[in-house]
PDB file of C-alpha atoms in Angstrom:
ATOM      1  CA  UNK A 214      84.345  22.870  75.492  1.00 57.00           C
ATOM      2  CA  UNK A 215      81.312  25.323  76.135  1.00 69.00           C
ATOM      3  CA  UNK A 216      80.245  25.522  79.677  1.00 74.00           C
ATOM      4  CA  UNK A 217      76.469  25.332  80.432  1.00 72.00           C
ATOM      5  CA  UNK A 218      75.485  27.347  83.695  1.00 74.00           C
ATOM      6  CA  UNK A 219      71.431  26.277  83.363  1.00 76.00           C
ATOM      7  CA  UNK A 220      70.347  23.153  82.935  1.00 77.00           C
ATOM      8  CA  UNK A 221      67.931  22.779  79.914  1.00 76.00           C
ATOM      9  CA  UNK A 222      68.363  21.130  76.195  1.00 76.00           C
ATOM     10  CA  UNK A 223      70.695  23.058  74.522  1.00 74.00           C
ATOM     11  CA  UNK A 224      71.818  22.159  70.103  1.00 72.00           C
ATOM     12  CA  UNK A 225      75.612  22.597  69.906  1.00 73.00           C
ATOM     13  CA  UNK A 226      76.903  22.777  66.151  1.00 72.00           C
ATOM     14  CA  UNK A 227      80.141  21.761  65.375  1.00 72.00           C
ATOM     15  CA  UNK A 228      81.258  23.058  61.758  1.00 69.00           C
ATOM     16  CA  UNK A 229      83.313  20.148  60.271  1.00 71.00           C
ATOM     17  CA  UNK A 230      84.092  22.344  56.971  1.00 68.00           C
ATOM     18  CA  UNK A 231      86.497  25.411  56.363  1.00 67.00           C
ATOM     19  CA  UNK A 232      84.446  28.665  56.251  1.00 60.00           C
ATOM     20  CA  UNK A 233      82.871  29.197  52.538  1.00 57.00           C
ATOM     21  CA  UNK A 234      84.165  32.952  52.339  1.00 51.00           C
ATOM     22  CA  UNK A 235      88.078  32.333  52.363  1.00 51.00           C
ATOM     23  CA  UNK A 236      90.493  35.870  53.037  1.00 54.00           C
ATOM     24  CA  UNK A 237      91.667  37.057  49.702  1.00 55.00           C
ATOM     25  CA  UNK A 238      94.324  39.849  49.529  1.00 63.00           C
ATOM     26  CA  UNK A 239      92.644  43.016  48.571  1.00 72.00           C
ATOM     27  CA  UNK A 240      95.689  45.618  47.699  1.00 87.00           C
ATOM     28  CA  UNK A 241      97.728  43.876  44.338  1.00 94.00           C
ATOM     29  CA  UNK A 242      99.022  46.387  42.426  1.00 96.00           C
ATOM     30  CA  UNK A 243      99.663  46.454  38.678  1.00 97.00           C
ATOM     31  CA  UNK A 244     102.438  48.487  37.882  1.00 98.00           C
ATOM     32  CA  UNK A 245     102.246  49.946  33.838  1.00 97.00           C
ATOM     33  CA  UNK A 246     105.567  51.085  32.342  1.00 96.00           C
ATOM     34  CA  UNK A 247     108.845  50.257  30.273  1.00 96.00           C
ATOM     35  CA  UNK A 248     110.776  47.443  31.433  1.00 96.00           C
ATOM     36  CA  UNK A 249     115.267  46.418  30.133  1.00 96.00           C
ATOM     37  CA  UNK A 250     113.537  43.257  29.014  1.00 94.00           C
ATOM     38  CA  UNK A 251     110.832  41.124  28.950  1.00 89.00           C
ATOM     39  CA  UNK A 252     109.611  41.428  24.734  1.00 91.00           C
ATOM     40  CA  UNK A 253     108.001  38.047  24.991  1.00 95.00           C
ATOM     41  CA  UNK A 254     105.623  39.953  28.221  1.00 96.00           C
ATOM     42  CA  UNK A 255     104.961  42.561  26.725  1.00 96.00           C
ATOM     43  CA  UNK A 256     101.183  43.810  27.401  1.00 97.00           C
ATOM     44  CA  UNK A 257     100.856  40.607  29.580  1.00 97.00           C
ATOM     45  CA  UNK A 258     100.303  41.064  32.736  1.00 97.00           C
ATOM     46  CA  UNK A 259     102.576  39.249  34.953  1.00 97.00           C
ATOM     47  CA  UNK A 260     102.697  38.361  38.333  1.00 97.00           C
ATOM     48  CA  UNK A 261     105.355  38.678  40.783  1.00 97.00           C
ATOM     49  CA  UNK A 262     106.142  38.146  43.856  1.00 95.00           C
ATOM     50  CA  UNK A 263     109.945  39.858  44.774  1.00 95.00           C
ATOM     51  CA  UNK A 264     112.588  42.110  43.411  1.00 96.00           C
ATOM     52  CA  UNK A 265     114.017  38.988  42.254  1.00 96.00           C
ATOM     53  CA  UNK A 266     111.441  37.853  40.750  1.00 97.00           C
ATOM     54  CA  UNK A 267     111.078  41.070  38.485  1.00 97.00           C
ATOM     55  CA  UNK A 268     114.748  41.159  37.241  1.00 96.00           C
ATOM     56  CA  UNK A 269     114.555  37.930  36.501  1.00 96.00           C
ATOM     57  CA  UNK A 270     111.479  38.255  34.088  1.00 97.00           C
ATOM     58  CA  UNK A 271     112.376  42.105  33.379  1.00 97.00           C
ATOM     59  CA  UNK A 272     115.894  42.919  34.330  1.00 96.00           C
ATOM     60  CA  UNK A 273     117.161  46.279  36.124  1.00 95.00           C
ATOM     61  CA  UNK A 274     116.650  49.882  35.444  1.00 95.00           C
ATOM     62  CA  UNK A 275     118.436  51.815  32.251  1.00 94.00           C
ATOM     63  CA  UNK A 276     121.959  52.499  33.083  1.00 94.00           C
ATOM     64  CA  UNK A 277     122.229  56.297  34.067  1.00 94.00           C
ATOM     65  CA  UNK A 278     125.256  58.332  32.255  1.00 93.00           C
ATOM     66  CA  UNK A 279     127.056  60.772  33.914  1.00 94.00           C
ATOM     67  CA  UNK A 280     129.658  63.023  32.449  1.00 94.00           C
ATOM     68  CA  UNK A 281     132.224  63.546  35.008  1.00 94.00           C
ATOM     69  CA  UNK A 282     134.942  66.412  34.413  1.00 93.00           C
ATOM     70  CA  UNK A 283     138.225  66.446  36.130  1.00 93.00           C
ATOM     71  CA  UNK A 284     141.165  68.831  36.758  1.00 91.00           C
ATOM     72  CA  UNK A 285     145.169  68.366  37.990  1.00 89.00           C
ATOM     73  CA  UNK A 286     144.860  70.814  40.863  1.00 86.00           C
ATOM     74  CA  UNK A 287     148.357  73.181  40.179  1.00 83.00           C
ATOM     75  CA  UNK A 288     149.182  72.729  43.685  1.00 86.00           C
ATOM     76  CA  UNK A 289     149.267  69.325  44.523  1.00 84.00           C
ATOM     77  CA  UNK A 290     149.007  68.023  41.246  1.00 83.00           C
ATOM     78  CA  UNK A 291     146.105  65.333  42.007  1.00 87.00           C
ATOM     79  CA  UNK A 292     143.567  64.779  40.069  1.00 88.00           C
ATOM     80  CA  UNK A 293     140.528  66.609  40.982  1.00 89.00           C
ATOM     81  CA  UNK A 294     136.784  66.178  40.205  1.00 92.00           C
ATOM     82  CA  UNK A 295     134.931  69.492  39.490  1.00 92.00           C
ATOM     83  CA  UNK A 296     131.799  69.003  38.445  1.00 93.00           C
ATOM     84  CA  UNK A 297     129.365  65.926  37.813  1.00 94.00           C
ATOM     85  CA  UNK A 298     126.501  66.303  35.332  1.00 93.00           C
ATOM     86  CA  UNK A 299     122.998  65.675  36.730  1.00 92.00           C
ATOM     87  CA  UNK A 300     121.018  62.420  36.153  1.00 90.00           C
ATOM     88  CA  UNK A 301     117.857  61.448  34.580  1.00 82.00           C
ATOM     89  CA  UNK A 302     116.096  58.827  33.431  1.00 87.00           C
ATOM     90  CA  UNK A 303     112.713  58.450  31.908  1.00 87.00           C
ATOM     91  CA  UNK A 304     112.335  54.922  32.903  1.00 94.00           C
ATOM     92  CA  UNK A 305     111.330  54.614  36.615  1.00 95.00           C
ATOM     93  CA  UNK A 306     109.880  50.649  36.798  1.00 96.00           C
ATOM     94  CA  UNK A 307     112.792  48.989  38.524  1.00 97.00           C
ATOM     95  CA  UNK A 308     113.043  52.218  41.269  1.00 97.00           C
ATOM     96  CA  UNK A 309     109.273  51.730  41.902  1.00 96.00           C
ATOM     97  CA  UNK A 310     109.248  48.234  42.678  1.00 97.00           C
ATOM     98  CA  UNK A 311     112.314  48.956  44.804  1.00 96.00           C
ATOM     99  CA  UNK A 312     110.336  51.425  46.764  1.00 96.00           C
ATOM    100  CA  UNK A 313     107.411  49.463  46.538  1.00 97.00           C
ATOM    101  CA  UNK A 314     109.185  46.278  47.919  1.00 96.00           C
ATOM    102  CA  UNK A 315     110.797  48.167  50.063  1.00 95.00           C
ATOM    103  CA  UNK A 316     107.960  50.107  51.759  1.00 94.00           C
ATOM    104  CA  UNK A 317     106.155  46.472  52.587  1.00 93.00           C
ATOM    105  CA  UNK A 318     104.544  45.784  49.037  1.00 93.00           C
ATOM    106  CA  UNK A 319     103.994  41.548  48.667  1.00 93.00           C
ATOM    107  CA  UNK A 320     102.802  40.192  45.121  1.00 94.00           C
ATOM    108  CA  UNK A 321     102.141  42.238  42.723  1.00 96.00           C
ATOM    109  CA  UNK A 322     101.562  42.845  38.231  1.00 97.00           C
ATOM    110  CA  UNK A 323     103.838  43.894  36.284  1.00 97.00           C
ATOM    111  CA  UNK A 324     102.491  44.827  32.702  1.00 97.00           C
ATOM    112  CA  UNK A 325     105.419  45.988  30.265  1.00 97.00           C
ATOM    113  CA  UNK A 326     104.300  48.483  27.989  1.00 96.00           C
ATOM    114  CA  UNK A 327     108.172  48.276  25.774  1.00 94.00           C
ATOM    115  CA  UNK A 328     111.731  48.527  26.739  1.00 94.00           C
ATOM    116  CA  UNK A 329     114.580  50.952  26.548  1.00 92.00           C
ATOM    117  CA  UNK A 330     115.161  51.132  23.255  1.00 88.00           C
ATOM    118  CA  UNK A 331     111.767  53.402  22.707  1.00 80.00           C
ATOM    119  CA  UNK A 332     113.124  56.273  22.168  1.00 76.00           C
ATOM    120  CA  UNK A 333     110.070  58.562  23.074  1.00 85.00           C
ATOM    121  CA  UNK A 334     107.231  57.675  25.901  1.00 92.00           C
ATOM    122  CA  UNK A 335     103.879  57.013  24.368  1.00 94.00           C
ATOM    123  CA  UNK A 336     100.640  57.760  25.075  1.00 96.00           C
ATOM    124  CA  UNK A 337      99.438  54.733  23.091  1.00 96.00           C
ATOM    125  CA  UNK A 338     101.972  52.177  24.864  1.00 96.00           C
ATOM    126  CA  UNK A 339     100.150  52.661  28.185  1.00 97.00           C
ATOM    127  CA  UNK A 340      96.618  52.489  26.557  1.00 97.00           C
ATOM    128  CA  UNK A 341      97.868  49.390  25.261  1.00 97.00           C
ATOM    129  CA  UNK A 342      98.834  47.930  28.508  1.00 97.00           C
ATOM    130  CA  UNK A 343      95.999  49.600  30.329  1.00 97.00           C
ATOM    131  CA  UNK A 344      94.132  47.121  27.970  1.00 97.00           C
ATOM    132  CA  UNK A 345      95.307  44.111  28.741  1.00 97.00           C
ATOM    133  CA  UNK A 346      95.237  44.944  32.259  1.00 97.00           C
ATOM    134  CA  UNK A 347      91.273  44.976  31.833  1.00 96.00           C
ATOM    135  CA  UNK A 348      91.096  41.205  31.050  1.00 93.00           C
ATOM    136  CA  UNK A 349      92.853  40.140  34.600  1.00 95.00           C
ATOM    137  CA  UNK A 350      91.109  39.701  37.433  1.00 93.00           C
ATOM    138  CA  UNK A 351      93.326  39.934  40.769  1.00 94.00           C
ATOM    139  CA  UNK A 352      95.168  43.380  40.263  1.00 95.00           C
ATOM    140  CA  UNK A 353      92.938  46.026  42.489  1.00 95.00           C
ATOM    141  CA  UNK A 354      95.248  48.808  42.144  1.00 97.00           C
ATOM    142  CA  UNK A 355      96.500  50.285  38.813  1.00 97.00           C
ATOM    143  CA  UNK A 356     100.159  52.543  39.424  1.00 97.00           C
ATOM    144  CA  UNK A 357     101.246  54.506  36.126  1.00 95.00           C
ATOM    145  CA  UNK A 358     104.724  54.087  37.051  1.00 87.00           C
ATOM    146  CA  UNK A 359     106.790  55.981  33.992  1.00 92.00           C
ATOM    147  CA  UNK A 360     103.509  57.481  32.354  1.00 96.00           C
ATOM    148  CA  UNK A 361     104.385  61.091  34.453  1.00 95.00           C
ATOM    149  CA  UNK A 362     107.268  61.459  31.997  1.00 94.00           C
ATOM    150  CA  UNK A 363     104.471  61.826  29.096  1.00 95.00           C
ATOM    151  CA  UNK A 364     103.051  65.283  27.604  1.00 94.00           C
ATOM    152  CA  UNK A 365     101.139  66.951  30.514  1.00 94.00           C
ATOM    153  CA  UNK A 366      97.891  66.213  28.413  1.00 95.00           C
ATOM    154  CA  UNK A 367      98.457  62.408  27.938  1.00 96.00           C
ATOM    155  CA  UNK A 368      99.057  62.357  31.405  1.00 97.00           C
ATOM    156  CA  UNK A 369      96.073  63.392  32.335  1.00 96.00           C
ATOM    157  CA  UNK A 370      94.156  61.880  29.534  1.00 97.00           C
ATOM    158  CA  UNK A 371      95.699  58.770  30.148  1.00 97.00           C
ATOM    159  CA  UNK A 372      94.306  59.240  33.810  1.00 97.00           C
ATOM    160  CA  UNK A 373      90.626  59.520  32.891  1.00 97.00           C
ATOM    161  CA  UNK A 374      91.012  56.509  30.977  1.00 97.00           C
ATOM    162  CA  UNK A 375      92.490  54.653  33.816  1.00 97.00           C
ATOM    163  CA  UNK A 376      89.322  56.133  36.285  1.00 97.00           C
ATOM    164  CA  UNK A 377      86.989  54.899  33.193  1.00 97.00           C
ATOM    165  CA  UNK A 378      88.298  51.164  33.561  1.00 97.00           C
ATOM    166  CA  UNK A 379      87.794  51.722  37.258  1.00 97.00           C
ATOM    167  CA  UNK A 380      84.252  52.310  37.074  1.00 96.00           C
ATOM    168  CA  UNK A 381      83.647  49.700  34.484  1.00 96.00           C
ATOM    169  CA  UNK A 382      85.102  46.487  36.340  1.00 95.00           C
ATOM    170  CA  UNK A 383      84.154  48.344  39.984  1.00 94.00           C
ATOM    171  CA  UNK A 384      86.842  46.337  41.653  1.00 93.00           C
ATOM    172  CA  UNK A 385      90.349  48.321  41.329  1.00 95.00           C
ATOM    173  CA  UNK A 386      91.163  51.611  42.172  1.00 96.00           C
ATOM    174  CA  UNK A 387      94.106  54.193  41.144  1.00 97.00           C
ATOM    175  CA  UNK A 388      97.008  55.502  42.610  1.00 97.00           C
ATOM    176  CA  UNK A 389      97.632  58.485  40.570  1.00 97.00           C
ATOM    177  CA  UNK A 390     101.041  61.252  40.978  1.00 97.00           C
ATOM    178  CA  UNK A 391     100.549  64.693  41.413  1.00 96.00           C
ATOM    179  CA  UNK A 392     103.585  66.174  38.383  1.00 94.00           C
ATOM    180  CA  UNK A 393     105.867  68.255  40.200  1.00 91.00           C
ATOM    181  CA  UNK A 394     105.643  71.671  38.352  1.00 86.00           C
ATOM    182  CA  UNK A 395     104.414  74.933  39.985  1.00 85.00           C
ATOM    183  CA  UNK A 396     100.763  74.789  39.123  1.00 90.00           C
ATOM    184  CA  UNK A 397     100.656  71.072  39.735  1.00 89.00           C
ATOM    185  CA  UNK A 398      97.932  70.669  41.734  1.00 93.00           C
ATOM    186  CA  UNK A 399      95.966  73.126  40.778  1.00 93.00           C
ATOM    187  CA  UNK A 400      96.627  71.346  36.759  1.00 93.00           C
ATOM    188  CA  UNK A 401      95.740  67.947  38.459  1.00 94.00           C
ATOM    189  CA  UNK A 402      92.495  68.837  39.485  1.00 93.00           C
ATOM    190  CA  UNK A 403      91.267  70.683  36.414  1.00 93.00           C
ATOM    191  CA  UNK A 404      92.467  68.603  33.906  1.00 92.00           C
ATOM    192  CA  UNK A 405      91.704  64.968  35.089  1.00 91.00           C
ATOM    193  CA  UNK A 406      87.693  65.850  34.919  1.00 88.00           C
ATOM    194  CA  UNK A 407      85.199  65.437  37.540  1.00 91.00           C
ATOM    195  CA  UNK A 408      84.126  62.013  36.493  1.00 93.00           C
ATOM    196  CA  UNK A 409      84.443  58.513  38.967  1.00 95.00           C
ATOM    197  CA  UNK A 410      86.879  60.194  40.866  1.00 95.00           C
ATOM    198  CA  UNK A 411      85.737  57.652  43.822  1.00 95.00           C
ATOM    199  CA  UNK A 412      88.184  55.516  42.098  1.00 96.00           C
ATOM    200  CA  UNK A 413      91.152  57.131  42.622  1.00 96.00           C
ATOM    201  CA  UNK A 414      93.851  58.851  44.890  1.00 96.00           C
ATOM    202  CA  UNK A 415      96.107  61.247  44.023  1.00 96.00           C
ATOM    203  CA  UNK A 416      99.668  62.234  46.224  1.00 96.00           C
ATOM    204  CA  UNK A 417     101.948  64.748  46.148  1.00 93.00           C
ATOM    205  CA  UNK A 418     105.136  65.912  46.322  1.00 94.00           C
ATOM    206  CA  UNK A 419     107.752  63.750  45.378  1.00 95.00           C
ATOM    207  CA  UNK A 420     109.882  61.652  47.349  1.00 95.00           C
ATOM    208  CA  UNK A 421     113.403  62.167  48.026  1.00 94.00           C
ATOM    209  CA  UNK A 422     114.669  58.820  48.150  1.00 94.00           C
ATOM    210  CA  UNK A 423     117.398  57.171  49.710  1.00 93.00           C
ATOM    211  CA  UNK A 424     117.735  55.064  46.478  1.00 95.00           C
ATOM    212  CA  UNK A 425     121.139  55.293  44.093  1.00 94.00           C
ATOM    213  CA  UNK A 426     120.678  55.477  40.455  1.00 95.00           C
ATOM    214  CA  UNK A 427     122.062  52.678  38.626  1.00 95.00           C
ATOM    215  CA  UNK A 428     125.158  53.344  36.266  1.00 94.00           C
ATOM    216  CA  UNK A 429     127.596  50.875  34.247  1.00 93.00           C
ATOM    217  CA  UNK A 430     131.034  51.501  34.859  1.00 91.00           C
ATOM    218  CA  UNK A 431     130.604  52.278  30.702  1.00 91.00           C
ATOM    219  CA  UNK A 432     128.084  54.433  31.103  1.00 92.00           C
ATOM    220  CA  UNK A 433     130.273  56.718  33.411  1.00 93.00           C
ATOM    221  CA  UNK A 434     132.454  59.285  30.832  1.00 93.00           C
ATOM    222  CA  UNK A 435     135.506  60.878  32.607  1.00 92.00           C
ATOM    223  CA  UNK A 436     137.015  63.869  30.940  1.00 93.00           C
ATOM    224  CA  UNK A 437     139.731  65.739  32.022  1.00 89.00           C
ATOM    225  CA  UNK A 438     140.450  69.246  31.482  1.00 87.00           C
ATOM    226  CA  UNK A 439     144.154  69.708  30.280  1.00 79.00           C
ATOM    227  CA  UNK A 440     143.867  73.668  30.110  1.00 73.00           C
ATOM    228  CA  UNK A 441     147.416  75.711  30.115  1.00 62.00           C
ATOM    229  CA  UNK A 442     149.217  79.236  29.978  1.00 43.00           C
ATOM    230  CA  UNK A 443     151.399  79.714  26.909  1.00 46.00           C
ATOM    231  CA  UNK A 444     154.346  80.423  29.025  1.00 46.00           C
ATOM    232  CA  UNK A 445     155.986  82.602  26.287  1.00 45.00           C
ATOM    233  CA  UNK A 446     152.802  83.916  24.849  1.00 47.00           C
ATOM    234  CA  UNK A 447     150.533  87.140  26.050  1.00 51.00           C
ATOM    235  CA  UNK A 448     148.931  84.058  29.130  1.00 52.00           C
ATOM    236  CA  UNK A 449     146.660  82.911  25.990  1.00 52.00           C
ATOM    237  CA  UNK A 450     144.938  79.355  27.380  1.00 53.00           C
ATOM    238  CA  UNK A 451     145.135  76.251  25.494  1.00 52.00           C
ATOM    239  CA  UNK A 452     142.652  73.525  26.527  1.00 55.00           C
ATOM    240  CA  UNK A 453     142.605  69.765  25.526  1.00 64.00           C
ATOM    241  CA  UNK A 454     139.539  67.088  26.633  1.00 71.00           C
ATOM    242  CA  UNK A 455     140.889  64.078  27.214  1.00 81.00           C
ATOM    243  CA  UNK A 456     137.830  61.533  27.559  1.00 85.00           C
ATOM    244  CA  UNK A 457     138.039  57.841  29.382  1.00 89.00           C
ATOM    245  CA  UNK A 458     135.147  55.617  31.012  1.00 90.00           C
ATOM    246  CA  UNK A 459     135.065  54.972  34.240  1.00 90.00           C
ATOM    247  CA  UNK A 460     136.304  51.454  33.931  1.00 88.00           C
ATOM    248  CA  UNK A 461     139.513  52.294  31.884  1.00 87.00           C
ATOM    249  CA  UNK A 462     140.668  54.625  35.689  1.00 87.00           C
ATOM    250  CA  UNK A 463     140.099  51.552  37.756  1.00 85.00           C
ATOM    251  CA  UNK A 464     143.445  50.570  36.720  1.00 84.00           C
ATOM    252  CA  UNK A 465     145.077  53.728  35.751  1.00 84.00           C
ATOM    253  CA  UNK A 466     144.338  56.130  38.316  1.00 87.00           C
ATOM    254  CA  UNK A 467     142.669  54.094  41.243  1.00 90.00           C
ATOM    255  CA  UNK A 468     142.302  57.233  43.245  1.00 91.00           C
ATOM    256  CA  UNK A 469     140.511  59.171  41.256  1.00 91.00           C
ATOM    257  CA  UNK A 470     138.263  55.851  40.687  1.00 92.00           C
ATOM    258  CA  UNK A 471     137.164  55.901  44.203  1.00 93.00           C
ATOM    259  CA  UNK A 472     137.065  59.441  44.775  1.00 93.00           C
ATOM    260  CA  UNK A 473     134.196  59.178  41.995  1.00 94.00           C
ATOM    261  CA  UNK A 474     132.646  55.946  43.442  1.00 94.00           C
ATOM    262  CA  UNK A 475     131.816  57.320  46.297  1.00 94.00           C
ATOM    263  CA  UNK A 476     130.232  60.724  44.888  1.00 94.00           C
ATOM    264  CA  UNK A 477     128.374  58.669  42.633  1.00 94.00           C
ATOM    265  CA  UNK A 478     127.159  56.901  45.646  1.00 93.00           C
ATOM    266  CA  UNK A 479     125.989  60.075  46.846  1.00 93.00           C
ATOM    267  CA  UNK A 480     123.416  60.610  44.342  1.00 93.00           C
ATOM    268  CA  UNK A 481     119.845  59.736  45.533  1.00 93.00           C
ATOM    269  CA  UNK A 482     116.700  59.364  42.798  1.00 95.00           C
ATOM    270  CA  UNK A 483     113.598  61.723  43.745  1.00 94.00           C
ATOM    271  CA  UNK A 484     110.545  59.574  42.618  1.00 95.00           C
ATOM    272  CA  UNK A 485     106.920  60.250  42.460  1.00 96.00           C
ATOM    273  CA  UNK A 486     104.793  58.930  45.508  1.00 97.00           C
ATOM    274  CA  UNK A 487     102.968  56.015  44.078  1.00 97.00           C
ATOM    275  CA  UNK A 488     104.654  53.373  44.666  1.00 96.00           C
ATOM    276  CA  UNK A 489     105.496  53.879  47.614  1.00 96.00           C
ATOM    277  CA  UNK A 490     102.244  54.513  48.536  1.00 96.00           C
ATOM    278  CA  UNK A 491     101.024  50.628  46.711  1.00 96.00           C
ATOM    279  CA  UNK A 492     103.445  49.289  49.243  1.00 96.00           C
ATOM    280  CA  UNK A 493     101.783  51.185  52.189  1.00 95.00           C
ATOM    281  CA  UNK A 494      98.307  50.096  51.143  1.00 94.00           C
ATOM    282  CA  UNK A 495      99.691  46.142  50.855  1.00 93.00           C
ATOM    283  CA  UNK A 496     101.088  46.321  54.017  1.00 92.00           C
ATOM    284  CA  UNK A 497      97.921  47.518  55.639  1.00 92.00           C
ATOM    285  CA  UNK A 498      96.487  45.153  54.046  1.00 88.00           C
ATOM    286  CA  UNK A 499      98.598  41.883  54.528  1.00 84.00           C
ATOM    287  CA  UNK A 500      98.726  42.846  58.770  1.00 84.00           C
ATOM    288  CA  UNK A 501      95.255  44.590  59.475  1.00 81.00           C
ATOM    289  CA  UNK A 502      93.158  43.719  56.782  1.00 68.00           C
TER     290      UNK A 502
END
C-alpha cells in the first residue's frame, strides 16, 4: 500500500482491468520451401510450434545418397573403405527448422511451396507461396529457406519481390542469405536493387554445422572394388563392382557396417545463415523483448 509522507487529499486509482495493450510476440518467422509431405498444405501457411510438430504435418528432410566404395586390403584382408562420395541436397527445410529450433526459435510458419518429387527448384513455386504468405497476419519475418538453390537471377529477383511485400503490409521484415560464390557479396548488393531495403537483412558466410545429413540405410550404395593381377598374364588388371546397400552388410559384414556408420556420422551439413539467425531474433525476442 502507498505510503503518504504529507498530509493533504490525495485520489488513489486502482485499475480493476488487465492493461488494453496486451504483449504480442514480435519475431514469427515464415519459413518458404519444399517440404517430404504435406500436399494437402501446400501454399497454406501453417503454424507450428516444435520439430515435432513439423514432421508431423511435413515429415523429415530427403534422404541423402552416398556412394560408398570399398577395397579387401591385400594385407590383412579386411574390408576397407576408400572413398565416400560427397553429399547434397537441394532441399534444406527440415535442417533449417533444426537450426532454427535449435538456436532458441518458438512458433513459427511453415508455407510448403511442393515436395521432393519436383525435380527442378522454381522460381514460380516460391512466388506462389510468397503469395499466400501475404494474406496472414502474424508471420513478421519471411526466411527463403531452399530458394538459394535457384538460378542466381531468381534468387535475387525473388528477393525484391519478397522486400516489395515488405513495404506493402509494413509489418514483416526479411532475413535474406548472402550465396556463397566468390563475388557473392559484391552480386548481393548489385543485383537485389536499391529499393525498401529497410526491410531486410542480409548474412553471410555459411554455417558449418554440427548437424548430420539424413540417409536411409537404402539410400546408402556400397560397392566394392574386386580388382586383380592375372597371375599368368603380362600383370594385366581385371576389375569387378560388386554393388550392395547399406542394409544388406548389417548382416553380412557387420564390421564394415559400423566402420561406415560412424564415418557417415562424421559428415556435418554447411547451411546458409538464416535460420539460424530467425532463431536468434525469437529468442531476443521471447527473453528481452
Amino acid at each position: 500500500m502507498t505510503s503518504y509522507k504529507t498530509p493533504n487529499v490525495y485520489v488513489e486509482e486502482i485499475s480493476t482491468f488487465p492493461p488494453s495493450v496486451a504483449e504480442v510476440s514480435t519475431a514469427i518467422p515464415a519459413f518458404i520451401g519444399y517440404t517430404e509431405t504435406g500436399e494437402n498444405l501446400k501454399n497454406i501457411p501453417t503454424r507450428i510450434s516444435s520439430l515435432l510438430d513439423y514432421e508431423t504435418l511435413f515429415g523429415k528432410a530427403e534422404a541423402t545418397t552416398y556412394e560408398v566404395k570399398t577395397k579387401i586390403n591385400s594385407t590383412t584382408k579386411i574390408e576397407e573403405i576408400t572413398d565416400i562420395s560427397d553429399p547434397s541436397t537441394n532441399y534444406l527445410m527440415y535442417y533449417a527448422l533444426r537450426m532454427y529450433f535449435d538456436n532458441g526459435g518458438g512458433s513459427c510458419y511453415i508455407v510448403s511451396v511442393g515436395n521432393y518429387s519436383t525435380e527442378d527448384l522454381k522460381k514460380e513455386d516460391f512466388e506462389a507461396g510468397l503469395k499466400a504468405l501475404e494474406k496472414e497476419d502474424e508471420p513478421t519475418l519471411i526466411v527463403l529457406t531452399d530458394a538459394v538453390n535457384l538460378a542466381e537471377t531468381d534468387y535475387y529477383d525473388l528477393c525484391q519481390q519478397v522486400l516489395e511485400q515488405c513495404n506493402k503490409l509494413k509489418d514483416r521484415f526479411a532475413i535474406f542469405d548472402v550465396l556463397p560464390s566468390a563475388n557473392g557479396v559484391d552480386n548481393f548488393r548489385n543485383q537485389t536493387g536499391t529499393e525498401y531495403l529497410k526491410y531486410g537483412a542480409a548474412y553471410y558466410p555459411y554455417l558449418q554445422t554440427s548437424l548430420n545429413y539424413y540417409y536411409t540405410e537404402d539410400s546408402v550404395t556400397i560397392t566394392k572394388d574386386t580388382s586383380n593381377s592375372s597371375q599368368e598374364g603380362e600383370g594385366v588388371e581385371t576389375t569387378t563392382n560388386q554393388a550392395t546397400k547399406l542394409a544388406n552388410s548389417k548382416t553380412e559384414n557387420t564390421d564394415l557396417y559400423n566402420k561406415i556408420k560412424t564415418e557417415l556420422g562424421k559428415q556435418r551439413i554447411t547451411l546458409p545463415p538464416s535460420a539460424a539467425i530467425a532463431g536468434v531474433y525469437a529468442s531476443v525476442d521471447r527473453e528481452r523483448g
